[in-house]
XYZ file of C-alpha atoms in Angstrom:
155
model
C 80.770 51.590 106.950
C 84.118 50.285 106.032
C 83.009 48.507 102.928
C 81.740 51.486 101.668
C 84.833 53.810 102.312
C 86.866 50.360 100.715
C 84.532 50.574 97.985
C 84.248 54.624 97.370
C 88.596 54.152 97.448
C 88.442 51.561 94.793
C 86.024 53.739 92.483
C 88.402 56.713 92.776
C 91.677 55.092 91.820
C 89.780 53.658 89.067
C 88.698 56.767 87.609
C 92.420 58.015 88.160
C 93.634 55.076 86.300
C 91.273 55.686 83.438
C 92.457 59.285 83.087
C 94.257 60.548 79.710
C 95.989 63.358 78.873
C 93.937 65.818 76.724
C 94.788 65.622 72.781
C 95.878 68.531 71.170
C 92.764 70.471 68.764
C 94.701 71.125 66.148
C 95.959 68.316 64.220
C 99.459 70.064 63.041
C 101.449 70.374 66.625
C 103.313 73.006 65.054
C 100.181 74.890 65.216
C 98.737 74.124 68.071
C 102.460 75.057 69.058
C 102.298 78.701 68.022
C 98.661 78.773 69.205
C 99.699 78.490 72.693
C 102.633 80.663 72.439
C 100.373 83.422 71.176
C 97.247 82.855 73.398
C 99.992 82.959 76.334
C 100.343 86.364 75.419
C 96.643 87.420 75.804
C 94.585 87.950 78.492
C 91.105 85.632 78.984
C 88.754 88.488 78.828
C 86.183 86.242 81.594
C 88.777 85.409 83.930
C 91.387 88.513 83.144
C 93.781 86.719 85.649
C 94.749 83.852 83.586
C 96.181 84.159 80.304
C 93.727 82.498 77.531
C 95.953 79.704 77.065
C 95.376 78.508 80.330
C 91.521 78.988 80.574
C 88.714 77.151 80.031
C 86.094 79.888 79.608
C 83.880 79.365 76.803
C 84.902 82.678 75.395
C 88.642 81.675 75.829
C 88.046 78.161 73.881
C 86.234 80.661 70.809
C 89.555 82.987 71.103
C 91.445 79.987 70.892
C 89.881 78.832 68.129
C 89.976 81.833 66.236
C 93.766 81.713 66.537
C 94.085 78.888 65.000
C 91.789 79.403 61.822
C 94.339 82.612 61.476
C 97.073 80.768 61.826
C 96.101 77.749 59.253
C 94.820 80.922 57.175
C 98.619 82.097 57.416
C 98.483 85.435 59.496
C 102.058 86.218 61.446
C 102.039 86.313 64.887
C 101.807 90.173 64.914
C 98.771 90.239 62.507
C 96.980 88.195 64.701
C 98.160 90.189 67.661
C 97.061 93.256 65.813
C 93.689 91.599 65.295
C 93.366 90.827 69.116
C 94.137 93.918 70.020
C 92.184 96.124 67.644
C 88.745 93.904 68.167
C 89.125 93.837 72.448
C 92.008 96.716 72.579
C 94.847 96.785 74.699
C 93.132 95.656 77.345
C 93.652 92.121 75.937
C 97.406 91.901 76.012
C 99.304 91.380 79.129
C 101.819 93.558 78.598
C 99.989 96.533 76.959
C 102.526 98.677 74.936
C 103.814 102.358 76.517
C 101.387 104.695 75.096
C 99.375 107.669 75.617
C 96.480 105.822 76.369
C 98.286 103.138 78.930
C 100.347 106.089 80.955
C 97.983 105.617 83.864
C 98.391 101.898 83.505
C 101.795 102.061 83.466
C 103.027 104.957 85.739
C 100.430 105.310 88.024
C 101.424 102.880 90.731
C 104.740 104.642 90.793
C 102.957 108.547 90.651
C 100.741 106.598 93.905
C 103.682 105.353 96.125
C 105.710 108.823 95.232
C 102.609 110.504 96.442
C 102.405 108.038 99.219
C 105.950 109.041 100.243
C 105.178 112.882 100.150
C 102.319 112.308 102.509
C 104.421 110.087 105.234
C 107.419 112.527 105.182
C 105.196 115.572 105.988
C 103.285 113.576 108.712
C 106.976 112.750 110.065
C 107.985 116.561 109.915
C 104.570 118.310 111.614
C 105.344 115.435 114.287
C 108.781 116.237 115.406
C 108.031 120.460 114.764
C 104.836 119.776 117.031
C 105.598 121.834 120.062
C 105.879 120.706 123.563
C 102.407 121.651 125.959
C 103.324 124.739 127.839
C 104.362 123.948 131.425
C 101.887 123.790 134.317
C 102.090 126.551 136.812
C 102.008 125.934 140.199
C 98.460 125.860 140.929
C 97.379 123.224 138.257
C 100.429 121.399 139.774
C 98.844 120.931 143.199
C 95.669 120.564 141.584
C 96.533 117.189 140.154
C 98.823 116.381 142.829
C 95.559 116.551 145.237
C 94.079 114.756 142.569
C 96.328 111.492 142.376
C 96.638 111.380 146.220
C 92.520 111.525 146.360
C 90.582 110.841 143.236
C 87.304 111.470 144.732
C 88.154 114.908 145.119
C 87.289 115.926 142.032
C 86.002 119.940 142.734
């Protein structure tokens, strides 16, 4: 058993020593750097919570290749972003622009927060305004005292 464990440990160390940094996909490091900066501003359409630069999904790899080809064809960063937005909509951007279509996205959480505060204030005020229960008369007090002293007598 110890022999197998030692062999497994040695194999893991050998694999870690053999690992190396992945080479950039573009021949030109300037193109690669520009592609990374653009793809960090874009959302992966598969992962949705990850930037395009950090995603390893097949679609993300295809989009990065598309961005590289657009860069190599001489497009500016804004032209590339406009191309991606025209193709996939404002959802592809991590920071979509503030326009009437995205107002709910930008201001919706604040509206919900204000609504929750209003509801909370109304609930607190209503609980403070609630009246105390009416006082009990002597017959009810005597019945409560008898129940407290003799719980078996419920009539």
